[in-house]
Each structure stands twice: as C-alpha cells, then as structure tokens.
Tab-separated table of C-alpha atoms in Angstrom:
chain	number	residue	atom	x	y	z
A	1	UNK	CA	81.705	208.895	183.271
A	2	UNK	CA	85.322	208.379	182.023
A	3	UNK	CA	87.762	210.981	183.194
A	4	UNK	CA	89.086	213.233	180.547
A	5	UNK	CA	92.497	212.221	180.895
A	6	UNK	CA	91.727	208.373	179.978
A	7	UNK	CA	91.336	207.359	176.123
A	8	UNK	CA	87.649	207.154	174.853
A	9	UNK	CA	86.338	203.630	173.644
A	10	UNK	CA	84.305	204.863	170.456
A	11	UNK	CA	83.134	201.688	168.850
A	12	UNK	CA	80.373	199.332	170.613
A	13	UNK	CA	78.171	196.249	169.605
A	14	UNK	CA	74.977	198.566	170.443
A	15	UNK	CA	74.151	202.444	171.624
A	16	UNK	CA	71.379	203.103	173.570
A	17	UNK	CA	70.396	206.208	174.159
A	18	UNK	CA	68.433	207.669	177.248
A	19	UNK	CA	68.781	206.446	180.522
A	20	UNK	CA	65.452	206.069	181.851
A	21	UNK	CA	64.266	203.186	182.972
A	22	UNK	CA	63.634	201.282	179.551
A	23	UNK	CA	66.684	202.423	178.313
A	24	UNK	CA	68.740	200.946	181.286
A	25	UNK	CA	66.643	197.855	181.455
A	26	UNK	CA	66.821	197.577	177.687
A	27	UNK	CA	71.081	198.024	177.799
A	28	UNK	CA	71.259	195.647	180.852
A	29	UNK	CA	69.886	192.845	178.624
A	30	UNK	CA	72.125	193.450	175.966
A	31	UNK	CA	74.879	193.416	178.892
A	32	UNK	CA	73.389	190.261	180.139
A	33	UNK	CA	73.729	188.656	176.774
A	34	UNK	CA	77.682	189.701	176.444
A	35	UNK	CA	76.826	192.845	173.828
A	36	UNK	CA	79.611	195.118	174.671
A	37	UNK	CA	76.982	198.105	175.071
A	38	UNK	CA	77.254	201.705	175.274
A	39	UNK	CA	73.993	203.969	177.496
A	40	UNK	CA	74.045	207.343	176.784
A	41	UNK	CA	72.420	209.635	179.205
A	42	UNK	CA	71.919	213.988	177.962
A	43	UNK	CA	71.843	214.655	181.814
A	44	UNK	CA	73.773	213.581	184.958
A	45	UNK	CA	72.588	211.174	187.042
A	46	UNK	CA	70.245	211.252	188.822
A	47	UNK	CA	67.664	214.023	187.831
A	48	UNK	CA	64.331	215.037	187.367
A	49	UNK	CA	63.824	216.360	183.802
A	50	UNK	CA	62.307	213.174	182.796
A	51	UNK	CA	59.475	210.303	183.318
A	52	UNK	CA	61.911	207.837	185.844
A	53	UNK	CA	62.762	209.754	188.585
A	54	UNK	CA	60.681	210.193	191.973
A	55	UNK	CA	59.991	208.021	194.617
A	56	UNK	CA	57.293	205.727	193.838
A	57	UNK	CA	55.187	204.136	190.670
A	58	UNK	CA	52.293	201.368	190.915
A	59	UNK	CA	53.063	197.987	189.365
A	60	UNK	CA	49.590	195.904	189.137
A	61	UNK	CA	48.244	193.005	187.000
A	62	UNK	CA	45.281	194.686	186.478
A	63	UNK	CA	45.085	195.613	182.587
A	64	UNK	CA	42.155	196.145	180.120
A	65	UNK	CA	44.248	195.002	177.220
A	66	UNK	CA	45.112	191.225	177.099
A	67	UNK	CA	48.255	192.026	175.844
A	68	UNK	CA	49.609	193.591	179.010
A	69	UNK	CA	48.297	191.756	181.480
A	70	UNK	CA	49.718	188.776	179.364
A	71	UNK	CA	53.039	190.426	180.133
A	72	UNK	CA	52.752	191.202	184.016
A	73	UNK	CA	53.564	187.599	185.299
A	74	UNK	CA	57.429	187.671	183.867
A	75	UNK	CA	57.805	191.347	184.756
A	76	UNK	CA	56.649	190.822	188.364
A	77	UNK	CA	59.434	187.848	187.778
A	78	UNK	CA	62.382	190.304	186.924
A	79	UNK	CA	61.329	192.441	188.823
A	80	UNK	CA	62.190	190.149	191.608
A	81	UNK	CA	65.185	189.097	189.819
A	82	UNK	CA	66.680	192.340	189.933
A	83	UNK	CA	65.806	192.553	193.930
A	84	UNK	CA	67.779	189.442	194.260
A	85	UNK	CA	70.712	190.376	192.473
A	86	UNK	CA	70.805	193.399	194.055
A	87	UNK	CA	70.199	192.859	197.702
A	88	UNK	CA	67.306	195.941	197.281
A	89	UNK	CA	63.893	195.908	197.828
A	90	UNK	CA	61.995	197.536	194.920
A	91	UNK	CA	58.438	196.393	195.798
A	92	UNK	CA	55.752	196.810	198.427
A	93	UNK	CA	52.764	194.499	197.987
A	94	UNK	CA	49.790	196.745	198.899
A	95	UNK	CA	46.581	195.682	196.809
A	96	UNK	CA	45.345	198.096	193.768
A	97	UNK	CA	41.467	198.664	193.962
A	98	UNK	CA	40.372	199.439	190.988
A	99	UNK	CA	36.845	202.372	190.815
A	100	UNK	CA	34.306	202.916	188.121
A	101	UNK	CA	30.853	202.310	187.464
A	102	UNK	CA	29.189	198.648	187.181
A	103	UNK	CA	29.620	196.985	183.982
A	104	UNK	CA	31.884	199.868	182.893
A	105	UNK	CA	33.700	197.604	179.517
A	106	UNK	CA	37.734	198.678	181.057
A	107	UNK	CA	36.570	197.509	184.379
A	108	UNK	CA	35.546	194.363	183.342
A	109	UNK	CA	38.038	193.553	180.901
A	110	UNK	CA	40.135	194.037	183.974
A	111	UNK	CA	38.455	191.264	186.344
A	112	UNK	CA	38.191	188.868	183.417
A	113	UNK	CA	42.013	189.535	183.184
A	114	UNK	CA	42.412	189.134	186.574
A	115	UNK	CA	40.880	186.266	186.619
A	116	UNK	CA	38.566	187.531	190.002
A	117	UNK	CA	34.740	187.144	190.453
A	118	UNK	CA	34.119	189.194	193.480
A	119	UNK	CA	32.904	192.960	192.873
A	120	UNK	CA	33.133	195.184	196.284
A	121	UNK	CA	30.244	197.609	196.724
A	122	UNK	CA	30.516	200.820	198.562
A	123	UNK	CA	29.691	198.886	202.154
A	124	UNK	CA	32.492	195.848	201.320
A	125	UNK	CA	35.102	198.706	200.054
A	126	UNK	CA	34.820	200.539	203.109
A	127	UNK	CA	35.213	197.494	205.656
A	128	UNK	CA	38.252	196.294	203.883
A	129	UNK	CA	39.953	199.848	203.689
A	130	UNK	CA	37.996	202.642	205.696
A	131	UNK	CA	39.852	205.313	203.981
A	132	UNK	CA	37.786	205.266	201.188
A	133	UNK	CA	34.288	206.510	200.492
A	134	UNK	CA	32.660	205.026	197.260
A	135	UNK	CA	29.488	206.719	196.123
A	136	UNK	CA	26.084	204.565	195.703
A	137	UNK	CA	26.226	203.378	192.435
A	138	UNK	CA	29.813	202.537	192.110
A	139	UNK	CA	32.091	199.220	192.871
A	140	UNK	CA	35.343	198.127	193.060
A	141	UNK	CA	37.656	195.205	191.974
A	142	UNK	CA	40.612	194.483	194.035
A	143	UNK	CA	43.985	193.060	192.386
A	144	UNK	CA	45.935	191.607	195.095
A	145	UNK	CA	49.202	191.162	193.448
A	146	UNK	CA	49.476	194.729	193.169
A	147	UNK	CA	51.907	197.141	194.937
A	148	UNK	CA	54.339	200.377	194.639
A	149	UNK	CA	57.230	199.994	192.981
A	150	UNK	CA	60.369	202.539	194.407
A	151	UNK	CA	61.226	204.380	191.487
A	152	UNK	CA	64.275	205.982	191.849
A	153	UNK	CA	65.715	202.874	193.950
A	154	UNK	CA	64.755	200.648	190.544
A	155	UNK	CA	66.513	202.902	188.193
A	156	UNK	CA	69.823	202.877	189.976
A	157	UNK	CA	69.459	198.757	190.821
A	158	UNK	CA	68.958	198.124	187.029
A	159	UNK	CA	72.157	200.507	185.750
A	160	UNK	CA	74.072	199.058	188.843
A	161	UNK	CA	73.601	195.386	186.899
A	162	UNK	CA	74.108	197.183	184.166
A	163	UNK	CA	77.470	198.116	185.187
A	164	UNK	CA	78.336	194.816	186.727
A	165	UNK	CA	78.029	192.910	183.742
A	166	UNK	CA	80.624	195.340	181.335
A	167	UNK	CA	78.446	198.211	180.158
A	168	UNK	CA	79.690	201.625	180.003
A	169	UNK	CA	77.449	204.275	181.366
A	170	UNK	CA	77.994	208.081	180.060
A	171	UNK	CA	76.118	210.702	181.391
A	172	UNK	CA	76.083	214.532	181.022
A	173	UNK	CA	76.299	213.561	177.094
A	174	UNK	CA	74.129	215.043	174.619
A	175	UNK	CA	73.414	213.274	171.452
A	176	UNK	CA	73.693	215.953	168.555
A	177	UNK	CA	73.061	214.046	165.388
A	178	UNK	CA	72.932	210.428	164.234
A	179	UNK	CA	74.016	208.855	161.027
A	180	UNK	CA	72.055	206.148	159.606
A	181	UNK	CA	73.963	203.482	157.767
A	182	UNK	CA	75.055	199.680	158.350
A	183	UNK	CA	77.258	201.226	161.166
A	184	UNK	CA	75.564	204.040	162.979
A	185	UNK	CA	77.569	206.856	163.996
A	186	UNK	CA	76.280	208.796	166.721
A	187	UNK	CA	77.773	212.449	167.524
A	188	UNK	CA	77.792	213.703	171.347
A	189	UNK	CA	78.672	217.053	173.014
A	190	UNK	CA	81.655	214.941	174.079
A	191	UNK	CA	82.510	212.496	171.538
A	192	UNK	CA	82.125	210.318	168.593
A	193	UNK	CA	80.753	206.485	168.945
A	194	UNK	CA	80.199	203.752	166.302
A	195	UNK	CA	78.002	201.197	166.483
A	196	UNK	CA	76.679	198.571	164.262
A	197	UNK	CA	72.866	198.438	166.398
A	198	UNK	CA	71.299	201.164	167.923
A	199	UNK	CA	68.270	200.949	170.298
A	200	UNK	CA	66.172	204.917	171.056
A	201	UNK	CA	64.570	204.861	174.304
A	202	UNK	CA	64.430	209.141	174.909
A	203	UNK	CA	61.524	209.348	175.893
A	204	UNK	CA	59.873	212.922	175.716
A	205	UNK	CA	62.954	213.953	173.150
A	206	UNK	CA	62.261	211.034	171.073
A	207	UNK	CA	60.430	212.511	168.062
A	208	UNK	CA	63.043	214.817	167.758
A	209	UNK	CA	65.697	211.945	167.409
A	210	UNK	CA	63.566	209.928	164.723
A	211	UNK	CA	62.743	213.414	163.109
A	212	UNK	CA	67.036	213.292	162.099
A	213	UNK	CA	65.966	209.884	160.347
A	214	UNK	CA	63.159	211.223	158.639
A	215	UNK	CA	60.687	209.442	160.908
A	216	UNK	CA	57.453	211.473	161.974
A	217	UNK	CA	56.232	209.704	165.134
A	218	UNK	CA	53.115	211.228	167.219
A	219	UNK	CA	54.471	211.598	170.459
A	220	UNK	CA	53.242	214.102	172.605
A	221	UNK	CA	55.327	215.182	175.427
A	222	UNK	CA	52.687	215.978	178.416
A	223	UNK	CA	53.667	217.763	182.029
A	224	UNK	CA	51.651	215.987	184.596
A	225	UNK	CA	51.210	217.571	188.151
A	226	UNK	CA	51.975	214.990	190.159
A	227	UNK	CA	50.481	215.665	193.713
A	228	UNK	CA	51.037	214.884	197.711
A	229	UNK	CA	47.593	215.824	199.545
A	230	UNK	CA	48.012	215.725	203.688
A	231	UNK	CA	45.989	213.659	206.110
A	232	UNK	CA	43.411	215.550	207.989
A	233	UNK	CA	44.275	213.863	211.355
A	234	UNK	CA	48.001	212.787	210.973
A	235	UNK	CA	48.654	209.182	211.483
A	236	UNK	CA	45.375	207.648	210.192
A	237	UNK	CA	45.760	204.221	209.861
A	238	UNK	CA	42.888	204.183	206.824
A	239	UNK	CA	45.323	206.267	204.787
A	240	UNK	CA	48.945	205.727	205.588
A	241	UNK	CA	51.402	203.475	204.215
A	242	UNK	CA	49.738	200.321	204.673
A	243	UNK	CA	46.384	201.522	202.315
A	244	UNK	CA	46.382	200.421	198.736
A	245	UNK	CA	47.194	201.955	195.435
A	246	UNK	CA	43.914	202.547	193.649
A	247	UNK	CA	42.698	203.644	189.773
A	248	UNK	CA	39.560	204.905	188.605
A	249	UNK	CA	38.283	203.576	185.555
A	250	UNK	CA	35.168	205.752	183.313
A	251	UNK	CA	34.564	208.038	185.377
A	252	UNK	CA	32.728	211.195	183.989
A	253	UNK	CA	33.939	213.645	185.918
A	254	UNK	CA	38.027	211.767	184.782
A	255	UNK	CA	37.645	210.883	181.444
A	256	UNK	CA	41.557	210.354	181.804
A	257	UNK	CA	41.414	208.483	185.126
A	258	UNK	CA	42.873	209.089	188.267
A	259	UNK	CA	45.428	207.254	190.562
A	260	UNK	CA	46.792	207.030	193.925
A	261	UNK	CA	49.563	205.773	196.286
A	262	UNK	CA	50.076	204.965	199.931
A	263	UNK	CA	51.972	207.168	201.649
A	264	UNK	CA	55.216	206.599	201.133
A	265	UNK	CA	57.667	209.120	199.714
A	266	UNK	CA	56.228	211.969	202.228
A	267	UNK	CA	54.867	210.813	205.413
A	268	UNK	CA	51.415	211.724	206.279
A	269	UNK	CA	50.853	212.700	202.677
A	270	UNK	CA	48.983	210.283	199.691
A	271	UNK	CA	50.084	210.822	196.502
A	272	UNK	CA	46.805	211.156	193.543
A	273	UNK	CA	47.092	212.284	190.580
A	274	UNK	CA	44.765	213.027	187.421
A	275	UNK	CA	46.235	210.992	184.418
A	276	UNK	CA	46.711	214.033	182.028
A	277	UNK	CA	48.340	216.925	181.797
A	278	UNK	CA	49.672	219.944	179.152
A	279	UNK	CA	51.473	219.445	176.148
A	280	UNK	CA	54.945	221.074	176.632
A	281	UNK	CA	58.357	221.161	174.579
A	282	UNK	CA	60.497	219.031	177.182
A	283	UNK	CA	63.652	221.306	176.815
A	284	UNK	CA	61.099	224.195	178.322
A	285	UNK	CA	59.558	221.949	180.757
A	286	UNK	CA	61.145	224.352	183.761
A	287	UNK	CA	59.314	227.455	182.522
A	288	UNK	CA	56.361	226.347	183.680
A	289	UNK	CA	55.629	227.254	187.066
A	290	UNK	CA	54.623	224.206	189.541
A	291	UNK	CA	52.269	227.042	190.955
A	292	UNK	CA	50.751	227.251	187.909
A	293	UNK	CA	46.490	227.015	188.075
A	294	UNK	CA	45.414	223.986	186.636
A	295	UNK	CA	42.137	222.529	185.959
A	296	UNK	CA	43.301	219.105	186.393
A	297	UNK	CA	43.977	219.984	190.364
A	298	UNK	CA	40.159	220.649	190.705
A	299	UNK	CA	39.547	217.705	189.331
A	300	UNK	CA	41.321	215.701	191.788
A	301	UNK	CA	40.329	218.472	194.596
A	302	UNK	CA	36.844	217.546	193.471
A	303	UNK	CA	37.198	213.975	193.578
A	304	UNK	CA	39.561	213.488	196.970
A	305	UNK	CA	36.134	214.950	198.864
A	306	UNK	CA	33.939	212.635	197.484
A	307	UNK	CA	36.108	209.345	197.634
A	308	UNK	CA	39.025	210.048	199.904
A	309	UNK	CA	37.791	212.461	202.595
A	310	UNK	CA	39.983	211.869	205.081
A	311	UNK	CA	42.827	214.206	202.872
A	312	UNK	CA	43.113	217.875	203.062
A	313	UNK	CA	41.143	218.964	199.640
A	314	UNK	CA	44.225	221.345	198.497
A	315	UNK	CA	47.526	218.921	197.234
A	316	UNK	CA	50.368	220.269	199.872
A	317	UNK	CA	53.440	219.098	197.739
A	318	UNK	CA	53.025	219.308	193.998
A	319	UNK	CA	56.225	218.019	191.510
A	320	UNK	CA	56.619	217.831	187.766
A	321	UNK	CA	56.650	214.594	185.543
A	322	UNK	CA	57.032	214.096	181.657
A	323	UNK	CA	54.759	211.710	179.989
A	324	UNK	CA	54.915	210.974	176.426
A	325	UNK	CA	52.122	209.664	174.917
A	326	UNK	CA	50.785	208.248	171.606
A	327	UNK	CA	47.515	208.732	170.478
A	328	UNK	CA	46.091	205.472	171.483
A	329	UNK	CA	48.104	205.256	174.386
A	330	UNK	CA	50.077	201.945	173.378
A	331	UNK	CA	54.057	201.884	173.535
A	332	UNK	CA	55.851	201.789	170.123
A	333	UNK	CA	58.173	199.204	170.261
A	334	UNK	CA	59.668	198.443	166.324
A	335	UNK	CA	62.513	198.795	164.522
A	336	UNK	CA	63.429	201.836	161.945
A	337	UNK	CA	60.441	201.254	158.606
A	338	UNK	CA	63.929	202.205	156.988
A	339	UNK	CA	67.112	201.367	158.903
A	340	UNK	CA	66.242	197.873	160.403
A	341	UNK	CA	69.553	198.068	162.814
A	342	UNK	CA	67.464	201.030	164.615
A	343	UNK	CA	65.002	200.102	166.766
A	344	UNK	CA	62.913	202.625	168.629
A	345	UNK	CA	60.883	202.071	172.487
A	346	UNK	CA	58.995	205.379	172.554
A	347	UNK	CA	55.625	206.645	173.447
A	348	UNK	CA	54.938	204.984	177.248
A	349	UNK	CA	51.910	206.997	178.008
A	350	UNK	CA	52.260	207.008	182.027
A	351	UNK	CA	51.946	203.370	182.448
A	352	UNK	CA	55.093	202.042	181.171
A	353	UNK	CA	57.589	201.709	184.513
A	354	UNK	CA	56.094	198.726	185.766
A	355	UNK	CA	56.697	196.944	182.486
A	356	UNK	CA	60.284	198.143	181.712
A	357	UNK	CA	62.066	194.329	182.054
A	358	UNK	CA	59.811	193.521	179.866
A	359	UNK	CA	60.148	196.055	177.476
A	360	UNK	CA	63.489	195.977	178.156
A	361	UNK	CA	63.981	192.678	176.924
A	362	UNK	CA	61.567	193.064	173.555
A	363	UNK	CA	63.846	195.738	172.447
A	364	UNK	CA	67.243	194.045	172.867
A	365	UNK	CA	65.173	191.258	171.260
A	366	UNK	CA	64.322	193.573	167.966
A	367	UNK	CA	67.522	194.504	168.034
A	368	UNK	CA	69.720	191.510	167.775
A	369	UNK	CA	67.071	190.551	164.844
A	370	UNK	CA	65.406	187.911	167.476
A	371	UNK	CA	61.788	186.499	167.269
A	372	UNK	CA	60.124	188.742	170.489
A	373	UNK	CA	58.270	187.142	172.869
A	374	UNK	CA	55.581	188.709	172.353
A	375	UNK	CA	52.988	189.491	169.662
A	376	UNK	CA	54.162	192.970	168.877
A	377	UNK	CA	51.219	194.318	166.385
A	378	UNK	CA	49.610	196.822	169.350
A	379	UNK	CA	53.281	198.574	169.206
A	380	UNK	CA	54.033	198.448	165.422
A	381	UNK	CA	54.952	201.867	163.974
A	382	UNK	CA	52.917	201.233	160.971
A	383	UNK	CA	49.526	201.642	162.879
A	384	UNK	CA	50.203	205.169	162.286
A	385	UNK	CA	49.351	206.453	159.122
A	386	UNK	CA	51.687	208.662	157.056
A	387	UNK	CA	54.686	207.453	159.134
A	388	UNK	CA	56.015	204.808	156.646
A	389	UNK	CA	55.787	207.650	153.766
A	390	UNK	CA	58.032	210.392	155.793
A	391	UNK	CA	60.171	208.079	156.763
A	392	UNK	CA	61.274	207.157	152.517
C-alpha cells in the first residue's frame, strides 16, 4: 500500500478488483503482458473473510466435464511455472482416489477423461492405501497426477510476480461505486482510479458489484465448514501426510459430495469436508458461530466411520470458507452483456483454485478483446435467463 504522504497514481491500463486468487492470477497476466495494472483488495492482506486463504486445496485432473479436464494439463504447467519463478513449492503429488458407486455417469466420465482403465474394488483400495474402508458395492478410480496445492503459499507467490513485473497492489481499499463508460471510474474508501478495462473477480461480493451495473447474476454466497478430524492412534502411517486426497462421487447419503486431504496443515489431523454449506450475506459471515450445529457435520461424522475409520468421528478443528456458487456450478467467465470493457470471473463453486492460471489468463484474454483459448459457452452469462434483460 502507498504511504499517505506519496502522490496517488489514479489512471491505469486495467483495474481488477479482489485479490483472491483469480484476481491476482488474472492481474499478473495483464502484468506479464506490460498492462500497467491496478489490484484492488477491500481487506488487508492476508485474511480469511474469503474463498483463498487456508492452508491447503486439491488440484487433480480428474473432471466429469471435458471442458475442465481439457484445461488441467496447462494449469498443472503454470502452476509449475510460478514454482520456478518463485523458488516455492506449491504442490505435493499425492494421488486423488476418486469413490462412488459402479457405473455411476460422473465417475465414469472421469476415467474416460483420465484416460485410465483400471477400477479398484474395496480389496485393491485397501492394499494400496489401508486407511480407507470402501463398502461392498463400491469402487474407486485413482488419478495419479493429483496432489494438494498450498493455498495460502500460492496466493502470495502469484501477487509476489505480480509485483515483480510493475503492478500496484492496494489493499485495505473498499470499492464504493463504479462508473460504467469507455473509461471506467472506480471510487474507493481511499481514492479515485480511472481505467479504460476493468476485470471483477470478488468473489462472494460479486453480485453486489454487477448489481451497480444493472447486472442480476445468481451467485449464491455459501459458508462451508471446513473440518480437521484427529487420528485415533497418532502417527498412522495409513492416514498421515503421505495418504491421498480423495472425492466421492453419487453418493446417496452426499448428494453434494465429499472431499478430503492428507494431513498437512495440522499434524495428526485429515482435513474432509461435505461440499455444501448455508447461504449467508458475506459481510455477516462472522455472525455465525463456527460452533454452530450443522447437519452437514453428521454427514461427514456419518461417513468418516464407514470409509475412514481410523479418524476420531467428531471434526477437532473446524474453520470457515466462502463459496460462491452458480446454479449449475460452472464459473462465469464473460464480459459485461452491456459494457464490453467489463469483464466479470465470478461464481467458482468450490472447485475453482486449482484452475486459477488458467482462469487467470481467459480473463486478461476477454479483456484485452483477445480470441480465449478456450471454448467459453459453459461460462457465458447468457445461459442465465433474465440476465441480458436487467442488465438494458
């Protein structure tokens, strides 16, 4: 953050606002392609109000959709990129096995995608990784490639490039209003900044951004419990650090899935969590109490004794997350129906970290009025009906 005393630069080539991981990935291509660019963060860095912080997220190739998986092999690239330039390692290959019943369609899509023909059974699950217990009736597909991600080591890397090649960083700055127009205007609690491109990656305060530009987006801002259960002997090699992430896939009892980590942020503890979570107003995320009762932690109670049960069936550490999700739980990735020189990254439904270079680099893309790389119809704003209409 500029000091007080020094005079404020106020006009930029592009603004992004919010800090979070696409946002700084998204401003450090822009930087990377010598667009003087301003990143505007509401809070100082780092926190926890948001979806980027803690310790830990999966990255895997593993996707249903074509469309991802199609995009994993140059994000696991930049992701490596930015470990190089940095001299920090972001990634731990452990393996991702993914859970569900035979022939379940999400499951399969996933092999094809993966390009794998074996299928583990409960017996072949539980001699390559003891700590789990699969019921009869159930298999499991393992994506090697997979691993965890360090979260809050990623989001400094990226703004740390960021930095390095000429952007400007402000944080503890509120945006108050923006002003549409072939040069945007963008009001903070400390300033006044001009820009001829701006780029919206807020994440769970998104809709009320696009709501100033007469956009109605459905985003849903969701809390998630995110939750550290404890080894019942400490030290068990079946369930510490060197176990793999794993996802469940059509289960009845998690219509929403469930997903866990190795043991790595808190020693002796495994991180699984239920994929869902209550719809909250971010700005009154902190009212909630992370005591709270929630059905979603007998859910995973319920399912830790039947799949994991060497963890304690009560979580011993439970944190806070935002996720913000759209209905069909694709990202929205498109420029302003309206004002083309806005473009909006919104709506990343839990499973957007591991993808952030990539998304990163499809916004900066939109922006500068580039072909993307990508087909970009699953992330169109116009799926949504009624959207185009508000927003004239």
């Amino acid at each position: 953050m500029a000091a007080p005393s020094q005079p404020q630069k106020s006009t930029y080539d592009v603004i992004v606002i919010g800090a979070g991981i696409q946002g700084s990935f998204t401003a450090c291509h822009l930087a990377q392609r010598h667009k003087d660019t301003l990143l505007l963060e509401q809070f100082h860095l780092p926190h926890s109000r948001g979806s980027s912080h803690g310790h830990s997220r999966i990255i895997r190739s593993a996707y249903p959709q074509e469309y991802y998986s199609r995009m994993m092999p140059e994000s696991f690239r930049l992701w490596q990129q930015l470990e190089a330039e940095t001299g920090t390692t972001l990634y731990r290959q452990t393996g991702l096995v993914l859970l569900g019943p035979p022939g379940e369609p999400e499951l399969e899509a996933c092999r094809r995608n993966l390009g794998v023909d074996e299928v583990l059974d409960a017996a072949a699950l539980a001699q390559r990784f003891p700590g789990f217990r699969l019921p009869a009736g159930q298999v499991a597909v393992l994506d090697s490639t997979a691993g965890v991600l360090f979260a809050d080591r990623a989001l400094r890397a990226v703004q740390e490039v960021f930095r390095r090649h000429g952007g400007t960083l402000r944080e503890g700055e509120k945006v108050l209003r923006i002003e549409p127009g072939a040069t945007v205007t963008v009001t903070t609690t400390a300033g006044v900044y001009k820009a001829p491109r701006l780029i919206i990656t807020a994440g769970a305060w998104t809709g009320a951004f696009v709501e100033q530009l007469g956009l109605h987006l459905p985003l849903q801002p969701l809390r998630i419990d995110v939750c550290y259960w404890r080894e019942k002997q400490p030290g068990s090699a079946c369930l510490g650090s060197v176990s793999p992430c794993f996802l469940t896939l059509g289960l009845s009892q998690a219509p929403h899935g469930i997903y866990g980590l190795p043991s790595i942020e808190y020693p002796g503890l495994m991180k699984v969590c239920h994929h869902h979570g209550s719809p909250i107003d971010p700005e009154k995320r902190d009212q909630i109490p992370s005591s709270a009762p929630s059905s979603d932690i007998a859910v995973l109670s319920s399912f830790i004794s039947s799949y994991l049960p060497g963890l304690e069936t009560q979580p011993a550490v439970r944190e806070a997350c935002l996720y913000t999700n759209t209905p069909d739980e694709d990202f929205i990735l498109d420029r302003h129906p309206k004002f083309s020189n806005i473009v909006i990254g919104a709506g990343f439904s839990g499973h957007g970290f591991k993808l952030a270079p990539v998304v990163g680099k499809l916004l900066c893309q939109l922006s500068l009025g580039e072909e993307p790389s990508y087909n970009m119809a699953h992330f169109a704003i116009t799926r949504f009906p009624g959207v185009l209409g508000a927003a004239q």
